[in-house]
Amino acid sequence: MHDILTQPIEGDGRPMRFAENHDMSRAAAKWGLGGSKVAHTVVMTSRGYAMMYGGGEVGFAPDANVQWSQSSPIIWDYTCPLFEYFPKLINIRKQYLSSDLDQYWIANDNSAVYSSLAVNAGNRLITVANFSGAATTVNLTLTLPELGTISSLTDLLTNQAIPYAGGGSLPLTLDGYGTVILLIQ
């Protein structure tokens, strides 16, 4: 995945990143709510123009009896955890990142977990995304020179400080389909 997200573009081009669009199944229908959340987190913290298809925040799977060409009415009283999650992602993107960020892969010891560093205009963010439905503990290898000095880590999704003792390794426990976006200070 990281090779795709960091593939060079000729000239000053920027890639468009998205987890779903009008020509494909909704992310929630394809991967469930958890998978949709993880996919959108990676998209919103990656290099390029992050696109969020209108309605993705609704997050419900379509009725199997309804064809793709048929409209379904909006269920106005439907509630979904993605309603609260998506605005957080958008605000993090607006406040800390832009389309021309530098992105680096951060090594970890779990093949179901994607971790990367985004560097942009003095901001350094680590995204960690568990693509598995099972809770897991992952150890990140924080030895990239681009990380710089790490005085503190704050999860921007929860506004909680994440303890880091130094030494180049950061253990994190993630829920199934869990994500963190760590601001390095």
JSON list of C-alpha atoms in Angstrom, two decimals:
[
{"chain": "A", "resi": 1, "resn": "MET", "atom": "CA", "xyz": [0.00, 0.00, 0.00]},
{"chain": "A", "resi": 2, "resn": "HIS", "atom": "CA", "xyz": [2.78, 2.41, 0.88]},
{"chain": "A", "resi": 3, "resn": "ASP", "atom": "CA", "xyz": [4.32, 2.05, -2.59]},
{"chain": "A", "resi": 4, "resn": "ILE", "atom": "CA", "xyz": [1.03, 3.15, -4.14]},
{"chain": "A", "resi": 5, "resn": "LEU", "atom": "CA", "xyz": [0.61, 6.07, -1.73]},
{"chain": "A", "resi": 6, "resn": "THR", "atom": "CA", "xyz": [4.13, 7.39, -2.35]},
{"chain": "A", "resi": 7, "resn": "GLN", "atom": "CA", "xyz": [4.43, 6.68, -6.08]},
{"chain": "A", "resi": 8, "resn": "PRO", "atom": "CA", "xyz": [6.10, 9.66, -7.78]},
{"chain": "A", "resi": 9, "resn": "ILE", "atom": "CA", "xyz": [4.08, 11.85, -10.12]},
{"chain": "A", "resi": 10, "resn": "GLU", "atom": "CA", "xyz": [5.81, 13.66, -12.98]},
{"chain": "A", "resi": 11, "resn": "GLY", "atom": "CA", "xyz": [6.21, 17.41, -12.69]},
{"chain": "A", "resi": 12, "resn": "ASP", "atom": "CA", "xyz": [4.14, 19.16, -10.05]},
{"chain": "A", "resi": 13, "resn": "GLY", "atom": "CA", "xyz": [1.25, 16.71, -10.24]},
{"chain": "A", "resi": 14, "resn": "ARG", "atom": "CA", "xyz": [-0.59, 15.55, -7.15]},
{"chain": "A", "resi": 15, "resn": "PRO", "atom": "CA", "xyz": [-2.54, 12.29, -6.95]},
{"chain": "A", "resi": 16, "resn": "MET", "atom": "CA", "xyz": [-6.20, 12.18, -5.98]},
{"chain": "A", "resi": 17, "resn": "ARG", "atom": "CA", "xyz": [-6.82, 9.82, -3.06]},
{"chain": "A", "resi": 18, "resn": "PHE", "atom": "CA", "xyz": [-10.18, 8.29, -2.26]},
{"chain": "A", "resi": 19, "resn": "ALA", "atom": "CA", "xyz": [-11.65, 5.21, -0.61]},
{"chain": "A", "resi": 20, "resn": "GLU", "atom": "CA", "xyz": [-14.90, 5.25, -2.59]},
{"chain": "A", "resi": 21, "resn": "ASN", "atom": "CA", "xyz": [-16.61, 7.05, -5.46]},
{"chain": "A", "resi": 22, "resn": "HIS", "atom": "CA", "xyz": [-19.86, 6.98, -7.41]},
{"chain": "A", "resi": 23, "resn": "ASP", "atom": "CA", "xyz": [-18.68, 4.15, -9.68]},
{"chain": "A", "resi": 24, "resn": "MET", "atom": "CA", "xyz": [-17.96, 1.64, -6.94]},
{"chain": "A", "resi": 25, "resn": "SER", "atom": "CA", "xyz": [-19.53, 0.17, -3.83]},
{"chain": "A", "resi": 26, "resn": "ARG", "atom": "CA", "xyz": [-19.45, 2.30, -0.73]},
{"chain": "A", "resi": 27, "resn": "ALA", "atom": "CA", "xyz": [-16.52, 1.57, 1.56]},
{"chain": "A", "resi": 28, "resn": "ALA", "atom": "CA", "xyz": [-18.91, 0.63, 4.38]},
{"chain": "A", "resi": 29, "resn": "ALA", "atom": "CA", "xyz": [-20.71, -1.85, 2.12]},
{"chain": "A", "resi": 30, "resn": "LYS", "atom": "CA", "xyz": [-17.43, -3.40, 1.01]},
{"chain": "A", "resi": 31, "resn": "TRP", "atom": "CA", "xyz": [-15.44, -3.44, 4.27]},
{"chain": "A", "resi": 32, "resn": "GLY", "atom": "CA", "xyz": [-17.97, -2.62, 7.01]},
{"chain": "A", "resi": 33, "resn": "LEU", "atom": "CA", "xyz": [-17.93, 0.51, 9.18]},
{"chain": "A", "resi": 34, "resn": "GLY", "atom": "CA", "xyz": [-14.55, -0.31, 10.72]},
{"chain": "A", "resi": 35, "resn": "GLY", "atom": "CA", "xyz": [-12.88, -0.89, 7.38]},
{"chain": "A", "resi": 36, "resn": "SER", "atom": "CA", "xyz": [-14.40, 2.30, 6.00]},
{"chain": "A", "resi": 37, "resn": "LYS", "atom": "CA", "xyz": [-13.02, 4.27, 8.95]},
{"chain": "A", "resi": 38, "resn": "VAL", "atom": "CA", "xyz": [-9.53, 2.83, 8.50]},
{"chain": "A", "resi": 39, "resn": "ALA", "atom": "CA", "xyz": [-9.50, 3.39, 4.73]},
{"chain": "A", "resi": 40, "resn": "HIS", "atom": "CA", "xyz": [-10.64, 7.00, 5.06]},
{"chain": "A", "resi": 41, "resn": "THR", "atom": "CA", "xyz": [-8.06, 7.66, 7.79]},
{"chain": "A", "resi": 42, "resn": "VAL", "atom": "CA", "xyz": [-5.24, 6.52, 5.52]},
{"chain": "A", "resi": 43, "resn": "VAL", "atom": "CA", "xyz": [-6.63, 8.55, 2.59]},
{"chain": "A", "resi": 44, "resn": "MET", "atom": "CA", "xyz": [-6.99, 11.74, 4.66]},
{"chain": "A", "resi": 45, "resn": "THR", "atom": "CA", "xyz": [-3.42, 11.55, 5.97]},
{"chain": "A", "resi": 46, "resn": "SER", "atom": "CA", "xyz": [-1.73, 10.65, 2.66]},
{"chain": "A", "resi": 47, "resn": "ARG", "atom": "CA", "xyz": [0.05, 12.71, 0.04]},
{"chain": "A", "resi": 48, "resn": "GLY", "atom": "CA", "xyz": [-2.17, 14.16, -2.68]},
{"chain": "A", "resi": 49, "resn": "TYR", "atom": "CA", "xyz": [-5.67, 15.55, -2.81]},
{"chain": "A", "resi": 50, "resn": "ALA", "atom": "CA", "xyz": [-7.84, 13.69, -0.32]},
{"chain": "A", "resi": 51, "resn": "MET", "atom": "CA", "xyz": [-11.35, 13.16, -1.63]},
{"chain": "A", "resi": 52, "resn": "MET", "atom": "CA", "xyz": [-14.33, 12.13, 0.46]},
{"chain": "A", "resi": 53, "resn": "TYR", "atom": "CA", "xyz": [-17.35, 11.11, -1.57]},
{"chain": "A", "resi": 54, "resn": "GLY", "atom": "CA", "xyz": [-20.50, 12.79, -0.27]},
{"chain": "A", "resi": 55, "resn": "GLY", "atom": "CA", "xyz": [-22.55, 10.37, 1.76]},
{"chain": "A", "resi": 56, "resn": "GLY", "atom": "CA", "xyz": [-19.67, 8.14, 2.82]},
{"chain": "A", "resi": 57, "resn": "GLU", "atom": "CA", "xyz": [-20.10, 9.37, 6.37]},
{"chain": "A", "resi": 58, "resn": "VAL", "atom": "CA", "xyz": [-23.53, 7.71, 6.49]},
{"chain": "A", "resi": 59, "resn": "GLY", "atom": "CA", "xyz": [-21.80, 4.34, 6.48]},
{"chain": "A", "resi": 60, "resn": "PHE", "atom": "CA", "xyz": [-24.65, 1.93, 5.95]},
{"chain": "A", "resi": 61, "resn": "ALA", "atom": "CA", "xyz": [-24.55, -1.01, 3.59]},
{"chain": "A", "resi": 62, "resn": "PRO", "atom": "CA", "xyz": [-27.08, -0.87, 0.77]},
{"chain": "A", "resi": 63, "resn": "ASP", "atom": "CA", "xyz": [-30.01, -3.25, 0.59]},
{"chain": "A", "resi": 64, "resn": "ALA", "atom": "CA", "xyz": [-29.01, -6.26, -1.53]},
{"chain": "A", "resi": 65, "resn": "ASN", "atom": "CA", "xyz": [-32.36, -6.03, -3.34]},
{"chain": "A", "resi": 66, "resn": "VAL", "atom": "CA", "xyz": [-31.71, -2.45, -4.52]},
{"chain": "A", "resi": 67, "resn": "GLN", "atom": "CA", "xyz": [-29.81, -2.04, -7.79]},
{"chain": "A", "resi": 68, "resn": "TRP", "atom": "CA", "xyz": [-26.91, 0.43, -7.98]},
{"chain": "A", "resi": 69, "resn": "SER", "atom": "CA", "xyz": [-28.89, 2.65, -10.34]},
{"chain": "A", "resi": 70, "resn": "GLN", "atom": "CA", "xyz": [-31.80, 3.03, -7.91]},
{"chain": "A", "resi": 71, "resn": "SER", "atom": "CA", "xyz": [-31.76, 5.83, -5.40]},
{"chain": "A", "resi": 72, "resn": "SER", "atom": "CA", "xyz": [-32.48, 5.03, -1.81]},
{"chain": "A", "resi": 73, "resn": "PRO", "atom": "CA", "xyz": [-34.07, 7.64, 0.43]},
{"chain": "A", "resi": 74, "resn": "ILE", "atom": "CA", "xyz": [-32.01, 9.33, 3.10]},
{"chain": "A", "resi": 75, "resn": "ILE", "atom": "CA", "xyz": [-32.77, 7.96, 6.55]},
{"chain": "A", "resi": 76, "resn": "TRP", "atom": "CA", "xyz": [-32.67, 11.21, 8.50]},
{"chain": "A", "resi": 77, "resn": "ASP", "atom": "CA", "xyz": [-32.68, 9.67, 11.97]},
{"chain": "A", "resi": 78, "resn": "TYR", "atom": "CA", "xyz": [-29.97, 7.10, 11.18]},
{"chain": "A", "resi": 79, "resn": "THR", "atom": "CA", "xyz": [-26.97, 7.48, 13.48]},
{"chain": "A", "resi": 80, "resn": "CYS", "atom": "CA", "xyz": [-23.50, 6.20, 12.80]},
{"chain": "A", "resi": 81, "resn": "PRO", "atom": "CA", "xyz": [-20.12, 6.64, 14.51]},
{"chain": "A", "resi": 82, "resn": "LEU", "atom": "CA", "xyz": [-18.67, 7.85, 11.20]},
{"chain": "A", "resi": 83, "resn": "PHE", "atom": "CA", "xyz": [-20.80, 11.03, 11.50]},
{"chain": "A", "resi": 84, "resn": "GLU", "atom": "CA", "xyz": [-18.55, 12.19, 14.33]},
{"chain": "A", "resi": 85, "resn": "TYR", "atom": "CA", "xyz": [-15.34, 10.67, 12.97]},
{"chain": "A", "resi": 86, "resn": "PHE", "atom": "CA", "xyz": [-15.28, 12.21, 9.50]},
{"chain": "A", "resi": 87, "resn": "PRO", "atom": "CA", "xyz": [-15.32, 15.87, 10.66]},
{"chain": "A", "resi": 88, "resn": "LYS", "atom": "CA", "xyz": [-12.33, 15.08, 12.91]},
{"chain": "A", "resi": 89, "resn": "LEU", "atom": "CA", "xyz": [-10.42, 13.70, 9.91]},
{"chain": "A", "resi": 90, "resn": "ILE", "atom": "CA", "xyz": [-11.29, 16.70, 7.77]},
{"chain": "A", "resi": 91, "resn": "ASN", "atom": "CA", "xyz": [-10.21, 19.14, 10.49]},
{"chain": "A", "resi": 92, "resn": "ILE", "atom": "CA", "xyz": [-6.91, 17.30, 11.04]},
{"chain": "A", "resi": 93, "resn": "ARG", "atom": "CA", "xyz": [-6.24, 17.45, 7.30]},
{"chain": "A", "resi": 94, "resn": "LYS", "atom": "CA", "xyz": [-7.09, 21.17, 7.15]},
{"chain": "A", "resi": 95, "resn": "GLN", "atom": "CA", "xyz": [-5.08, 22.12, 10.21]},
{"chain": "A", "resi": 96, "resn": "TYR", "atom": "CA", "xyz": [-1.94, 20.00, 9.81]},
{"chain": "A", "resi": 97, "resn": "LEU", "atom": "CA", "xyz": [-1.54, 18.71, 6.24]},
{"chain": "A", "resi": 98, "resn": "SER", "atom": "CA", "xyz": [-1.76, 19.73, 2.60]},
{"chain": "A", "resi": 99, "resn": "SER", "atom": "CA", "xyz": [-1.57, 17.95, -0.74]},
{"chain": "A", "resi": 100, "resn": "ASP", "atom": "CA", "xyz": [2.20, 18.31, -1.11]},
{"chain": "A", "resi": 101, "resn": "LEU", "atom": "CA", "xyz": [3.26, 16.59, 2.10]},
{"chain": "A", "resi": 102, "resn": "ASP", "atom": "CA", "xyz": [6.18, 14.19, 2.28]},
{"chain": "A", "resi": 103, "resn": "GLN", "atom": "CA", "xyz": [5.22, 10.68, 3.32]},
{"chain": "A", "resi": 104, "resn": "TYR", "atom": "CA", "xyz": [7.41, 7.94, 4.78]},
{"chain": "A", "resi": 105, "resn": "TRP", "atom": "CA", "xyz": [6.65, 4.37, 5.77]},
{"chain": "A", "resi": 106, "resn": "ILE", "atom": "CA", "xyz": [7.18, 3.55, 9.45]},
{"chain": "A", "resi": 107, "resn": "ALA", "atom": "CA", "xyz": [8.18, -0.05, 10.07]},
{"chain": "A", "resi": 108, "resn": "ASN", "atom": "CA", "xyz": [6.08, -2.08, 12.49]},
{"chain": "A", "resi": 109, "resn": "ASP", "atom": "CA", "xyz": [5.79, -5.73, 13.50]},
{"chain": "A", "resi": 110, "resn": "ASN", "atom": "CA", "xyz": [2.23, -6.44, 12.31]},
{"chain": "A", "resi": 111, "resn": "SER", "atom": "CA", "xyz": [1.28, -7.02, 8.67]},
{"chain": "A", "resi": 112, "resn": "ALA", "atom": "CA", "xyz": [-2.35, -5.98, 9.32]},
{"chain": "A", "resi": 113, "resn": "VAL", "atom": "CA", "xyz": [-1.25, -2.54, 10.55]},
{"chain": "A", "resi": 114, "resn": "TYR", "atom": "CA", "xyz": [-0.23, 0.32, 8.25]},
{"chain": "A", "resi": 115, "resn": "SER", "atom": "CA", "xyz": [1.89, 3.09, 9.72]},
{"chain": "A", "resi": 116, "resn": "SER", "atom": "CA", "xyz": [3.33, 6.18, 8.06]},
{"chain": "A", "resi": 117, "resn": "LEU", "atom": "CA", "xyz": [4.80, 9.58, 8.77]},
{"chain": "A", "resi": 118, "resn": "ALA", "atom": "CA", "xyz": [3.46, 12.70, 7.06]},
{"chain": "A", "resi": 119, "resn": "VAL", "atom": "CA", "xyz": [5.66, 15.81, 7.14]},
{"chain": "A", "resi": 120, "resn": "ASN", "atom": "CA", "xyz": [4.23, 19.15, 6.02]},
{"chain": "A", "resi": 121, "resn": "ALA", "atom": "CA", "xyz": [4.99, 22.78, 6.86]},
{"chain": "A", "resi": 122, "resn": "GLY", "atom": "CA", "xyz": [6.68, 21.91, 10.14]},
{"chain": "A", "resi": 123, "resn": "ASN", "atom": "CA", "xyz": [3.99, 19.44, 11.19]},
{"chain": "A", "resi": 124, "resn": "ARG", "atom": "CA", "xyz": [4.85, 15.77, 11.72]},
{"chain": "A", "resi": 125, "resn": "LEU", "atom": "CA", "xyz": [2.01, 13.26, 12.00]},
{"chain": "A", "resi": 126, "resn": "ILE", "atom": "CA", "xyz": [2.19, 9.50, 12.44]},
{"chain": "A", "resi": 127, "resn": "THR", "atom": "CA", "xyz": [-0.84, 7.57, 11.18]},
{"chain": "A", "resi": 128, "resn": "VAL", "atom": "CA", "xyz": [-1.36, 4.04, 12.48]},
{"chain": "A", "resi": 129, "resn": "ALA", "atom": "CA", "xyz": [-4.27, 2.03, 11.05]},
{"chain": "A", "resi": 130, "resn": "ASN", "atom": "CA", "xyz": [-5.30, -1.51, 12.02]},
{"chain": "A", "resi": 131, "resn": "PHE", "atom": "CA", "xyz": [-6.89, -3.16, 8.98]},
{"chain": "A", "resi": 132, "resn": "SER", "atom": "CA", "xyz": [-7.92, -6.17, 11.08]},
{"chain": "A", "resi": 133, "resn": "GLY", "atom": "CA", "xyz": [-11.13, -6.57, 13.04]},
{"chain": "A", "resi": 134, "resn": "ALA", "atom": "CA", "xyz": [-9.13, -7.96, 15.98]},
{"chain": "A", "resi": 135, "resn": "ALA", "atom": "CA", "xyz": [-7.48, -5.81, 18.64]},
{"chain": "A", "resi": 136, "resn": "THR", "atom": "CA", "xyz": [-3.70, -5.88, 18.44]},
{"chain": "A", "resi": 137, "resn": "THR", "atom": "CA", "xyz": [-0.54, -4.46, 19.96]},
{"chain": "A", "resi": 138, "resn": "VAL", "atom": "CA", "xyz": [1.97, -3.16, 17.46]},
{"chain": "A", "resi": 139, "resn": "ASN", "atom": "CA", "xyz": [5.53, -1.90, 17.94]},
{"chain": "A", "resi": 140, "resn": "LEU", "atom": "CA", "xyz": [6.46, 1.04, 15.72]},
{"chain": "A", "resi": 141, "resn": "THR", "atom": "CA", "xyz": [10.10, 1.56, 14.81]},
{"chain": "A", "resi": 142, "resn": "LEU", "atom": "CA", "xyz": [10.72, 5.28, 15.25]},
{"chain": "A", "resi": 143, "resn": "THR", "atom": "CA", "xyz": [14.21, 5.61, 13.78]},
{"chain": "A", "resi": 144, "resn": "LEU", "atom": "CA", "xyz": [13.56, 7.63, 10.60]},
{"chain": "A", "resi": 145, "resn": "PRO", "atom": "CA", "xyz": [15.64, 10.83, 10.55]},
{"chain": "A", "resi": 146, "resn": "GLU", "atom": "CA", "xyz": [12.53, 12.67, 9.25]},
{"chain": "A", "resi": 147, "resn": "LEU", "atom": "CA", "xyz": [10.84, 12.06, 12.61]},
{"chain": "A", "resi": 148, "resn": "GLY", "atom": "CA", "xyz": [13.20, 14.55, 14.21]},
{"chain": "A", "resi": 149, "resn": "THR", "atom": "CA", "xyz": [13.22, 14.97, 17.96]},
{"chain": "A", "resi": 150, "resn": "ILE", "atom": "CA", "xyz": [10.15, 13.56, 19.71]},
{"chain": "A", "resi": 151, "resn": "SER", "atom": "CA", "xyz": [9.33, 15.48, 22.89]},
{"chain": "A", "resi": 152, "resn": "SER", "atom": "CA", "xyz": [5.71, 14.37, 23.08]},
{"chain": "A", "resi": 153, "resn": "LEU", "atom": "CA", "xyz": [3.01, 12.54, 21.13]},
{"chain": "A", "resi": 154, "resn": "THR", "atom": "CA", "xyz": [-0.67, 13.48, 21.09]},
{"chain": "A", "resi": 155, "resn": "ASP", "atom": "CA", "xyz": [-3.40, 11.43, 19.44]},
{"chain": "A", "resi": 156, "resn": "LEU", "atom": "CA", "xyz": [-5.33, 14.06, 17.48]},
{"chain": "A", "resi": 157, "resn": "LEU", "atom": "CA", "xyz": [-8.43, 11.85, 17.32]},
{"chain": "A", "resi": 158, "resn": "THR", "atom": "CA", "xyz": [-8.80, 11.66, 21.12]},
{"chain": "A", "resi": 159, "resn": "ASN", "atom": "CA", "xyz": [-6.59, 14.59, 22.26]},
{"chain": "A", "resi": 160, "resn": "GLN", "atom": "CA", "xyz": [-4.79, 12.19, 24.60]},
{"chain": "A", "resi": 161, "resn": "ALA", "atom": "CA", "xyz": [-1.06, 12.18, 25.27]},
{"chain": "A", "resi": 162, "resn": "ILE", "atom": "CA", "xyz": [0.67, 8.95, 24.24]},
{"chain": "A", "resi": 163, "resn": "PRO", "atom": "CA", "xyz": [3.63, 8.02, 26.45]},
{"chain": "A", "resi": 164, "resn": "TYR", "atom": "CA", "xyz": [6.93, 7.62, 24.63]},
{"chain": "A", "resi": 165, "resn": "ALA", "atom": "CA", "xyz": [10.09, 6.76, 26.55]},
{"chain": "A", "resi": 166, "resn": "GLY", "atom": "CA", "xyz": [12.39, 7.10, 23.55]},
{"chain": "A", "resi": 167, "resn": "GLY", "atom": "CA", "xyz": [14.70, 4.39, 22.35]},
{"chain": "A", "resi": 168, "resn": "GLY", "atom": "CA", "xyz": [13.23, 4.14, 18.86]},
{"chain": "A", "resi": 169, "resn": "SER", "atom": "CA", "xyz": [10.30, 1.83, 19.65]},
{"chain": "A", "resi": 170, "resn": "LEU", "atom": "CA", "xyz": [6.70, 2.76, 20.41]},
{"chain": "A", "resi": 171, "resn": "PRO", "atom": "CA", "xyz": [4.25, 0.04, 21.49]},
{"chain": "A", "resi": 172, "resn": "LEU", "atom": "CA", "xyz": [0.61, 0.85, 20.74]},
{"chain": "A", "resi": 173, "resn": "THR", "atom": "CA", "xyz": [-2.55, -1.14, 21.41]},
{"chain": "A", "resi": 174, "resn": "LEU", "atom": "CA", "xyz": [-5.22, -0.67, 18.76]},
{"chain": "A", "resi": 175, "resn": "ASP", "atom": "CA", "xyz": [-8.82, -1.82, 18.78]},
{"chain": "A", "resi": 176, "resn": "GLY", "atom": "CA", "xyz": [-10.07, -3.85, 15.85]},
{"chain": "A", "resi": 177, "resn": "TYR", "atom": "CA", "xyz": [-10.13, -1.38, 12.95]},
{"chain": "A", "resi": 178, "resn": "GLY", "atom": "CA", "xyz": [-8.54, 1.12, 15.33]},
{"chain": "A", "resi": 179, "resn": "THR", "atom": "CA", "xyz": [-6.64, 4.19, 14.21]},
{"chain": "A", "resi": 180, "resn": "VAL", "atom": "CA", "xyz": [-4.46, 6.85, 15.78]},
{"chain": "A", "resi": 181, "resn": "ILE", "atom": "CA", "xyz": [-3.05, 10.03, 14.29]},
{"chain": "A", "resi": 182, "resn": "LEU", "atom": "CA", "xyz": [-0.14, 11.15, 16.43]},
{"chain": "A", "resi": 183, "resn": "LEU", "atom": "CA", "xyz": [1.12, 14.72, 16.41]},
{"chain": "A", "resi": 184, "resn": "ILE", "atom": "CA", "xyz": [4.85, 14.84, 17.14]},
{"chain": "A", "resi": 185, "resn": "GLN", "atom": "CA", "xyz": [5.99, 17.79, 19.25]}
]
